[in-house]
Every structure is written in C-alpha cells, then in structure tokens.
PDB file of C-alpha atoms and ligand atoms in Angstrom:
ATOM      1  CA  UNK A   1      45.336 -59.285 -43.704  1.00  0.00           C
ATOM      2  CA  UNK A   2      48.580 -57.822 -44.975  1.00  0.00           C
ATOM      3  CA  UNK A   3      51.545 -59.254 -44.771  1.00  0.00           C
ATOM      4  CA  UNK A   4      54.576 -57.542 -42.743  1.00  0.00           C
ATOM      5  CA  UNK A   5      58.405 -57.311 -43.129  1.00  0.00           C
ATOM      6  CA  UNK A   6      59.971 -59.638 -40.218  1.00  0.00           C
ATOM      7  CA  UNK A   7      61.705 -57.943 -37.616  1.00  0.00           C
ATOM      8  CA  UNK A   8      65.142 -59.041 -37.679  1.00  0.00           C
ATOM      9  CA  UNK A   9      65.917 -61.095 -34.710  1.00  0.00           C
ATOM     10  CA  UNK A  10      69.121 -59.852 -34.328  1.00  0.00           C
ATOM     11  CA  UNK A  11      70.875 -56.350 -34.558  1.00  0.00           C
ATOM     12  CA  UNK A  12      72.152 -55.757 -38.635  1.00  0.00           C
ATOM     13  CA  UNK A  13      75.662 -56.040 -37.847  1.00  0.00           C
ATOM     14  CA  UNK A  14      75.489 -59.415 -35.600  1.00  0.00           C
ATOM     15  CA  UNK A  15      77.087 -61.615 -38.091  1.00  0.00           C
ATOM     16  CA  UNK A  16      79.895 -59.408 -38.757  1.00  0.00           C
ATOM     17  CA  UNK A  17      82.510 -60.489 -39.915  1.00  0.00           C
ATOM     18  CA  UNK A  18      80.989 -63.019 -42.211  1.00  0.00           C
ATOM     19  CA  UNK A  19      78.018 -60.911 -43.185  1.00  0.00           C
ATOM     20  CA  UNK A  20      78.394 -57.294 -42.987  1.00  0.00           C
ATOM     21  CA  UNK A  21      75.957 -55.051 -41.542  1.00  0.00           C
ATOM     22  CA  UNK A  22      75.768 -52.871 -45.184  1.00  0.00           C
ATOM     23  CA  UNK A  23      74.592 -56.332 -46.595  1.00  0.00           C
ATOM     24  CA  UNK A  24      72.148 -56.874 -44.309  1.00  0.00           C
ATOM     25  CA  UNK A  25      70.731 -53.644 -44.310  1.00  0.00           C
ATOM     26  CA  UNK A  26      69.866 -53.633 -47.839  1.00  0.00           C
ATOM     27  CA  UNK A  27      69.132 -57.314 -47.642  1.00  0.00           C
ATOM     28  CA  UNK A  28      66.363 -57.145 -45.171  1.00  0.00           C
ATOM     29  CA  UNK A  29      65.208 -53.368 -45.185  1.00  0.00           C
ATOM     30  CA  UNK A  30      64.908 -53.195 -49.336  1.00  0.00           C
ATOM     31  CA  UNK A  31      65.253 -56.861 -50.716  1.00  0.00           C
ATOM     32  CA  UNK A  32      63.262 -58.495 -48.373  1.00  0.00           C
ATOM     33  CA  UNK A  33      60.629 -55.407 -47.663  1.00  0.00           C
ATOM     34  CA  UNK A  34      60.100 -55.601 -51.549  1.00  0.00           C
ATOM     35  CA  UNK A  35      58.678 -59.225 -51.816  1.00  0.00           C
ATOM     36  CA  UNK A  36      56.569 -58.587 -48.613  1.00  0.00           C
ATOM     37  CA  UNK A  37      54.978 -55.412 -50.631  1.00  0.00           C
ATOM     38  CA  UNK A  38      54.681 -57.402 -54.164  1.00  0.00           C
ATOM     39  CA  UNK A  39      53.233 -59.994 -52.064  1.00  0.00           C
ATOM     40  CA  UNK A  40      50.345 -57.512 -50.855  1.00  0.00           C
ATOM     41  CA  UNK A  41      49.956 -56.295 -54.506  1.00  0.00           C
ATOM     42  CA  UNK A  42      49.385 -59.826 -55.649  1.00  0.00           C
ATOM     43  CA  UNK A  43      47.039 -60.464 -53.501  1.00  0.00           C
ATOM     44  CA  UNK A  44      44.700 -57.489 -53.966  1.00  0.00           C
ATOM     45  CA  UNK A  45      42.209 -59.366 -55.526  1.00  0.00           C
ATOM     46  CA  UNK A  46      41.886 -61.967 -53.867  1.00  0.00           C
ATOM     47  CA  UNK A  47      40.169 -61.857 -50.354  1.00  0.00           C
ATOM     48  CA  UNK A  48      40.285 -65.097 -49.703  1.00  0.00           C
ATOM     49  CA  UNK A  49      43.849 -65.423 -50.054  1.00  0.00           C
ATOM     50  CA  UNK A  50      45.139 -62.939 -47.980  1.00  0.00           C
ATOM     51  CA  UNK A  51      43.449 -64.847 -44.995  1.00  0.00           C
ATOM     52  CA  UNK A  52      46.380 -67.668 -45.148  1.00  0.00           C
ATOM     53  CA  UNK A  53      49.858 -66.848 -43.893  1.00  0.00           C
ATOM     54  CA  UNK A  54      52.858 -67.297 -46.544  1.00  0.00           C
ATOM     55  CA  UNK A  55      53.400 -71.085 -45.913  1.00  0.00           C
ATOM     56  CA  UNK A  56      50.041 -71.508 -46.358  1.00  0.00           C
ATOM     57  CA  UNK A  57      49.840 -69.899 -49.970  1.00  0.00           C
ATOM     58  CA  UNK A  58      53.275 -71.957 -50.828  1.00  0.00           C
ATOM     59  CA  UNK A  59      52.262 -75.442 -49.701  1.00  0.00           C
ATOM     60  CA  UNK A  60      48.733 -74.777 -51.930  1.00  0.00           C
ATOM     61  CA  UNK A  61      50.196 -72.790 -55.163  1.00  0.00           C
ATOM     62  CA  UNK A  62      47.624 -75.279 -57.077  1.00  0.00           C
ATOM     63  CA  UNK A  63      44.869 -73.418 -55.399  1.00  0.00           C
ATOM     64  CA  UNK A  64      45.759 -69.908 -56.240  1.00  0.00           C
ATOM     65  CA  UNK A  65      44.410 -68.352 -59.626  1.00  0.00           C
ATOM     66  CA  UNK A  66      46.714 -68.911 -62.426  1.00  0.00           C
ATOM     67  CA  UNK A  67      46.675 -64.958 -63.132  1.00  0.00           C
ATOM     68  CA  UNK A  68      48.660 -64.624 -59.779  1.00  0.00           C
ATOM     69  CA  UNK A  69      50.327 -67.677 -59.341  1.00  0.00           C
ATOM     70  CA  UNK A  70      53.651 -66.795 -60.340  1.00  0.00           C
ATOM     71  CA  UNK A  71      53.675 -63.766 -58.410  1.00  0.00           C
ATOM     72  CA  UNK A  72      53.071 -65.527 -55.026  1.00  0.00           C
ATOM     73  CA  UNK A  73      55.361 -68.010 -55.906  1.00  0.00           C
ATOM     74  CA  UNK A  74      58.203 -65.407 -56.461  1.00  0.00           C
ATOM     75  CA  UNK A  75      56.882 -62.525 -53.896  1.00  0.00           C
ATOM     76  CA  UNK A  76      55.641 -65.404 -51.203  1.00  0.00           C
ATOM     77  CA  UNK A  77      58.727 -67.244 -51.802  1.00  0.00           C
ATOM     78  CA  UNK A  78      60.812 -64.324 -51.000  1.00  0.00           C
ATOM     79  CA  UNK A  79      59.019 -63.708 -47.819  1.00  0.00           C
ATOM     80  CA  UNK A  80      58.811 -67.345 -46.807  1.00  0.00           C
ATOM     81  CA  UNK A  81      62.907 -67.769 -47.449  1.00  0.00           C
ATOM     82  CA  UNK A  82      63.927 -64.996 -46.067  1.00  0.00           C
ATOM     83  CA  UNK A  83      62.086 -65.609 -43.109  1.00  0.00           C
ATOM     84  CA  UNK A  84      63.636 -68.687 -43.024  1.00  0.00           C
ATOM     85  CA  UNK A  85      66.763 -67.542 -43.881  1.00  0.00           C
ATOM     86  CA  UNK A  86      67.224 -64.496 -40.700  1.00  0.00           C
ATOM     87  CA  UNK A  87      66.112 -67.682 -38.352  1.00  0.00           C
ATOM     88  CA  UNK A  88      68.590 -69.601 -39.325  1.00  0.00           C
ATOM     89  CA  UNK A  89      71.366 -67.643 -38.781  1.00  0.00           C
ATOM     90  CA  UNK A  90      73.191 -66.478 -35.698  1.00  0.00           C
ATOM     91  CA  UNK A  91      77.297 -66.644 -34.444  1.00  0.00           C
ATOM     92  CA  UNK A  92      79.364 -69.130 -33.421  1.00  0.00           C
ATOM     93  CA  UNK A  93      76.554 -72.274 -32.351  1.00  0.00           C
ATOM     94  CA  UNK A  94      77.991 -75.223 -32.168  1.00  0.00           C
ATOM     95  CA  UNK A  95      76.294 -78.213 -34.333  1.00  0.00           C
ATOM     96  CA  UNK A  96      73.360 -79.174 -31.965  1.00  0.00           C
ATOM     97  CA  UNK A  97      72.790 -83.001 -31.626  1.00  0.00           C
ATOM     98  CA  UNK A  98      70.092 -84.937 -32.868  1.00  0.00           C
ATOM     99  CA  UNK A  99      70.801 -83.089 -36.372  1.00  0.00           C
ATOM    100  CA  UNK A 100      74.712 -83.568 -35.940  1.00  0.00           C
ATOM    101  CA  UNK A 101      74.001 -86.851 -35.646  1.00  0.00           C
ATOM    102  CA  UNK A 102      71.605 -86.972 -38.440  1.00  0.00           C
ATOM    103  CA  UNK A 103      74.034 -85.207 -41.011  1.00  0.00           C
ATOM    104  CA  UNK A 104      76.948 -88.317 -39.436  1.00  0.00           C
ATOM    105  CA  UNK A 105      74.528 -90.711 -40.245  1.00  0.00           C
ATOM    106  CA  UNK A 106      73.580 -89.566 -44.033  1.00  0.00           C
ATOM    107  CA  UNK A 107      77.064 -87.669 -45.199  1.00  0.00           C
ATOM    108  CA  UNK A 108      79.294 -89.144 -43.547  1.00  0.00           C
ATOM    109  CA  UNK A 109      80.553 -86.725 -41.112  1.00  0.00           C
ATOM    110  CA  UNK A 110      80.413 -83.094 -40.953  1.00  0.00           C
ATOM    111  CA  UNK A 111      82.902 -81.898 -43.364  1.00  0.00           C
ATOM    112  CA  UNK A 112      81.359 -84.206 -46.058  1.00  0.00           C
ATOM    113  CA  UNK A 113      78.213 -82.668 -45.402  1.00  0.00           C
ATOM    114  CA  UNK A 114      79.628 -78.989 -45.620  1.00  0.00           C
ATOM    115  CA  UNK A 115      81.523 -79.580 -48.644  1.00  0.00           C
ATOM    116  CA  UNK A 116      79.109 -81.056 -50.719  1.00  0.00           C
ATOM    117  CA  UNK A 117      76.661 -78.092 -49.197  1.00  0.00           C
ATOM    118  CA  UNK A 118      78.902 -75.887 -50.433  1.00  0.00           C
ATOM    119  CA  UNK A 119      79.620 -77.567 -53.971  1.00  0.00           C
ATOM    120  CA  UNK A 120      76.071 -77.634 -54.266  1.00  0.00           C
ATOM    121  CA  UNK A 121      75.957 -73.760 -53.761  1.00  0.00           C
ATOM    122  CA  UNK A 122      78.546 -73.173 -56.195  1.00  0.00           C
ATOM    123  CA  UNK A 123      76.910 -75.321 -59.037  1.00  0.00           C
ATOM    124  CA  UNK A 124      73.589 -73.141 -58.592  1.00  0.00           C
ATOM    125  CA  UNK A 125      73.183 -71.359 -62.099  1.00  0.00           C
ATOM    126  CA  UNK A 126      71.691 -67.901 -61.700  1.00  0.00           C
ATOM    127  CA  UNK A 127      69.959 -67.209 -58.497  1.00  0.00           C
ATOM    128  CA  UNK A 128      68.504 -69.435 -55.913  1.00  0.00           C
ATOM    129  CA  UNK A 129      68.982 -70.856 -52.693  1.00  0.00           C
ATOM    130  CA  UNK A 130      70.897 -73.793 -51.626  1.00  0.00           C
ATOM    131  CA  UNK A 131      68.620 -76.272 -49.006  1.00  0.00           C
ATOM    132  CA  UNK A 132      69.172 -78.602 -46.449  1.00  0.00           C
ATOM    133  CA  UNK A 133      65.839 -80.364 -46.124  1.00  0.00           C
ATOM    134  CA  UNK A 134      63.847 -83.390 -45.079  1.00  0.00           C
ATOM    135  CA  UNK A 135      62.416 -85.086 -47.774  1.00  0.00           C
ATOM    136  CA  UNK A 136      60.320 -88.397 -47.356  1.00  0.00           C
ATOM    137  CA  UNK A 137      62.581 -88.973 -43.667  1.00  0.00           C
ATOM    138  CA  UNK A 138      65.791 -88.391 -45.587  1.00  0.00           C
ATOM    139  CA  UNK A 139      68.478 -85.350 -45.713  1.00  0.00           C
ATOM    140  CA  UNK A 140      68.801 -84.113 -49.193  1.00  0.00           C
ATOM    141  CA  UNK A 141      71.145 -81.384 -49.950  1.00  0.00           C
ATOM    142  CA  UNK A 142      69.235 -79.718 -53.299  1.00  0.00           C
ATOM    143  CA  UNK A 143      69.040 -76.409 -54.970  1.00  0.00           C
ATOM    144  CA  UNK A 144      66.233 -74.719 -55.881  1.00  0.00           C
ATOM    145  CA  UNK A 145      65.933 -71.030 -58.559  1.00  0.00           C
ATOM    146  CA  UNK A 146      64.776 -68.294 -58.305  1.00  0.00           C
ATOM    147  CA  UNK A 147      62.362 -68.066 -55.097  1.00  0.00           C
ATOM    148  CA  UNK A 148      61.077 -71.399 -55.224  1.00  0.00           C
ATOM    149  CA  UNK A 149      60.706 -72.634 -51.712  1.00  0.00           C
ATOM    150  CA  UNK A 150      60.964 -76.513 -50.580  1.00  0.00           C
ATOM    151  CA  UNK A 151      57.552 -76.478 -48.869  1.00  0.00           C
ATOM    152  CA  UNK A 152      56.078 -76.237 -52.060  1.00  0.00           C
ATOM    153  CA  UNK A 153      57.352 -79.471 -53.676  1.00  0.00           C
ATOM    154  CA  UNK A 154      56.687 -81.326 -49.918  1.00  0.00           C
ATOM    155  CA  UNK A 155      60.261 -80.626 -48.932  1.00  0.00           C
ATOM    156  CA  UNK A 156      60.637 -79.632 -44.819  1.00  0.00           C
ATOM    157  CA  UNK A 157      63.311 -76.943 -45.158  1.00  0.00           C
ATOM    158  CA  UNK A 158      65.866 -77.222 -42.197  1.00  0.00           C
ATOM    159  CA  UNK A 159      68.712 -74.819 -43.554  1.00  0.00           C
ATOM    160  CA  UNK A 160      69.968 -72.761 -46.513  1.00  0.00           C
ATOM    161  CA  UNK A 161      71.848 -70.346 -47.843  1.00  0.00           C
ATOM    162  CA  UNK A 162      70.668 -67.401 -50.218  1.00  0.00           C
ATOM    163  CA  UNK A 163      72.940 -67.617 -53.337  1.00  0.00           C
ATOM    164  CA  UNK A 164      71.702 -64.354 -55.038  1.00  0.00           C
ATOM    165  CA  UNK A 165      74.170 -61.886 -55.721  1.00  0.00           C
ATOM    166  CA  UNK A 166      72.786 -59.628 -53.691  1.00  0.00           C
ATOM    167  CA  UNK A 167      73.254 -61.668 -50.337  1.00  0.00           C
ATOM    168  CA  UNK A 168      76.785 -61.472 -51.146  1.00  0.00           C
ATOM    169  CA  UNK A 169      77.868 -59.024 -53.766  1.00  0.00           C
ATOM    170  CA  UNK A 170      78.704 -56.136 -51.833  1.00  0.00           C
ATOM    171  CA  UNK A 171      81.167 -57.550 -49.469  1.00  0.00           C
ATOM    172  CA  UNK A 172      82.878 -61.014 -51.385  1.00  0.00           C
ATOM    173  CA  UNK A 173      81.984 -59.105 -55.129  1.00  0.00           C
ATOM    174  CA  UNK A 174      81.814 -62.763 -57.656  1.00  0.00           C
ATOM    175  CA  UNK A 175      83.500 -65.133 -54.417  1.00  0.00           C
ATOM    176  CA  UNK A 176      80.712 -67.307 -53.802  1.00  0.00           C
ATOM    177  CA  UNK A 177      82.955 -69.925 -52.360  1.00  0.00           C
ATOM    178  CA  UNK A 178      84.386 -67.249 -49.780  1.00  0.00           C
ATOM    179  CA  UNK A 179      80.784 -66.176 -48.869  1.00  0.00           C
ATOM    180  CA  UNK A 180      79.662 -70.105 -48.738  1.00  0.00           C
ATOM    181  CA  UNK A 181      82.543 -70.770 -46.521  1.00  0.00           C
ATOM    182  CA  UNK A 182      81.773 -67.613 -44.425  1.00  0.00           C
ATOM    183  CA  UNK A 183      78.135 -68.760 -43.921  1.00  0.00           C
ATOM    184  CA  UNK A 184      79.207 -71.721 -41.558  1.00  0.00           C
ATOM    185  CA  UNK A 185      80.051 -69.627 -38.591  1.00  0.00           C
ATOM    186  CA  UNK A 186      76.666 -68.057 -38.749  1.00  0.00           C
ATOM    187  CA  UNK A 187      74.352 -71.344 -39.007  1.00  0.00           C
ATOM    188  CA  UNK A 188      72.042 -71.385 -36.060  1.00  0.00           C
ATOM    189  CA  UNK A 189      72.469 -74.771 -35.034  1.00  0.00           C
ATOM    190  CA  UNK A 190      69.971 -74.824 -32.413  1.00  0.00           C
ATOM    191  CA  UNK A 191      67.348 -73.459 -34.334  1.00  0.00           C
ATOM    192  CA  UNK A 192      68.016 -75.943 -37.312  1.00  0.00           C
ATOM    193  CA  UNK A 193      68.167 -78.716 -34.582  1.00  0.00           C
ATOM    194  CA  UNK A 194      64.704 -77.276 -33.469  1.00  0.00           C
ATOM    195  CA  UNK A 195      63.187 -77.458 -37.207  1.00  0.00           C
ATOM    196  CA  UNK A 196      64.787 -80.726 -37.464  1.00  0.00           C
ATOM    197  CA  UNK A 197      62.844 -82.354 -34.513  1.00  0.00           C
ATOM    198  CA  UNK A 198      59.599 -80.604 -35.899  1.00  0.00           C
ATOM    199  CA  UNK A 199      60.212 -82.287 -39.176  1.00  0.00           C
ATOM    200  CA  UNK A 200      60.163 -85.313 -37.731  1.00  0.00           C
ATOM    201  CA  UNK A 201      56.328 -84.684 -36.831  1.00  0.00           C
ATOM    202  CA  UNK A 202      55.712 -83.785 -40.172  1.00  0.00           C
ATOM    203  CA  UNK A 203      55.913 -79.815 -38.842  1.00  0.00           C
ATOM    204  CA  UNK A 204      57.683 -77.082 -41.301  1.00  0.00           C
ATOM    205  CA  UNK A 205      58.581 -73.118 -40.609  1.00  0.00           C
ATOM    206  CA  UNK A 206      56.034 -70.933 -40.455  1.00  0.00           C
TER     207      UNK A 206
HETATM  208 MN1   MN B   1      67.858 -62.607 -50.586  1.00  0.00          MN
END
C-alpha cells in the first residue's frame, strides 16, 4: 500500500484572511505531498510496514527497523500532523461544548487557555507544532519539534498549530504571534469537540 496526499477538505483559499490561499497551496500541494512521498521511499523495504496506516507506524516506532526509524518518524509525522492539522481547521466555529467546558474546567476559562496556547507557540525553538492533547484524562498544552507527533509518546492529539516557518512565512514573514492569534478564527471547534469525545474512549485521529 502507498500512502496518498489528503485531499484538502476545504477549497485553498477558505481560511482567508487568516491563512492565505498562496500558503496553503504550497503548504499542502509541496510541503505536505513531500512527507507523503519520503514516507513511500522509507518504506520500500519493508513490506510489512506499508500494510499499517500512518498512526499505526507512529503509535509502534519501537517496532520499525532502526535503519528507517527516523525517517517514518519525520516523513510519517508529517503526514500524520498535517492530516491532523487540515481537519482541524475551518472559519468562524464557535467553541463546541463538552470541550469548552473541558478547557473552563482545566485553564480557567477560554482566554487563559488561548493565551497560554499561544505563549506556548511562541516559546517553541526551531520548528514544531504546538498541541492541545489528552494525556492520562488531562488537557496538557505541550510542544513538540520537529515532526514528532503526540500519538507516539501516548498523547491523544485534539488540536494544534504548525509553528514551522513555512505555515506562516509567506504571509506574517517572522510574526508568529500575529499568525498564532490569526489561527483562532480558523479552529474547527466541532471537529476538536468530536476528537475530544473519542479521546475519552481511548480513540485518536486516524
Ligand atoms: Mn507544515
């Protein structure tokens, strides 16, 4: 089996303003189309790899030979997030309940939780993603480099934002704060609210 880019679920310039459709273009059609084909390369070898989907190859790194390990891990990663990250997004949803409730419960209230989401997003040094996840029942706002993905440290991601430069560069240049800040009107609140419930039952994004 060989992995495929994602169709975007959503035309490139749906997010405009807040994430222009030149961005999203090169994010998705060459950024993301990239890990999906270094992926496949990694996997050459191995025929009993490319039987499991990404999340499958993530949650078991342990199991995959050592000579390609880092390669899924960065190529599988970058498929897995940005997955993750297109699903995520769409304009103007409002914060869907039981995970409104949930971020009350653990931040405070929302604006705690969005500024120290965003603070963490600034802090990351180099490139990486900024999560929202589930982690032993709890919300944890928590970085991660590179592509690293959550699911393979048994962390349920719920949300996140893609802090490498080239998620942002072309249209807020060195503003991460602006993009950050931009980002909220585009968080799919019913879909988090929807990964949220399957986290719950132990269930991650697939
Ligand atoms: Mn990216």
């Amino acid at each position: 089996m060989k992995h495929e880019l994602m169709k975007l679920p959503y035309a490139y310039n749906a997010l405009e303003p807040y994430i222009d459709e030149a961005t999203m273009k090169l994010h998705h059609d060459k950024h993301h189309q990239t890990y999906v084909d270094k992926l496949n390369v990694a996997l050459e070898p191995y025929t009993g790899l490319q039987k499991l989907k990404v999340d499958e190859l993530l949650k078991t790194l342990d199991k995959v030979p050592e000579a390609a390990r880092t390669a899924v891990k960065n190529h599988g990663g970058g498929v897995y997030n940005h997955n993750f990250f297109w699903t995520i997004m769409k304009k103007d949803v409002k914060v869907a309940k039981e995970i409104g409730a949930a971020i009350d419960k653990e931040f405070g209230n929302f604006e705690n939780f969005k500024k120290q989401f965003i603070d963490t997003a600034l802090k990351l040094f180099g490139s990486g993603w900024t999560w929202l996840v589930l982690s032993n029942g709890k919300l944890e706002i928590i970085n991660l480099p590179n592509q690293d993905s959550p699911i393979s440290v048994g962390k349920i991601p719920l949300l996140t934002i893609d802090v490498w430069e080239h998620a942002y560069y072309k249209r807020y240049e060195n503003r991460r704060a602006e993009y950050a800040e931009a980002f909220f009107h585009v968080i799919n609140w019913e879909a988090v609210n929807k990964l949220y419930k399957d986290a719950l039952k132990g269930k991650s994004f697939a």
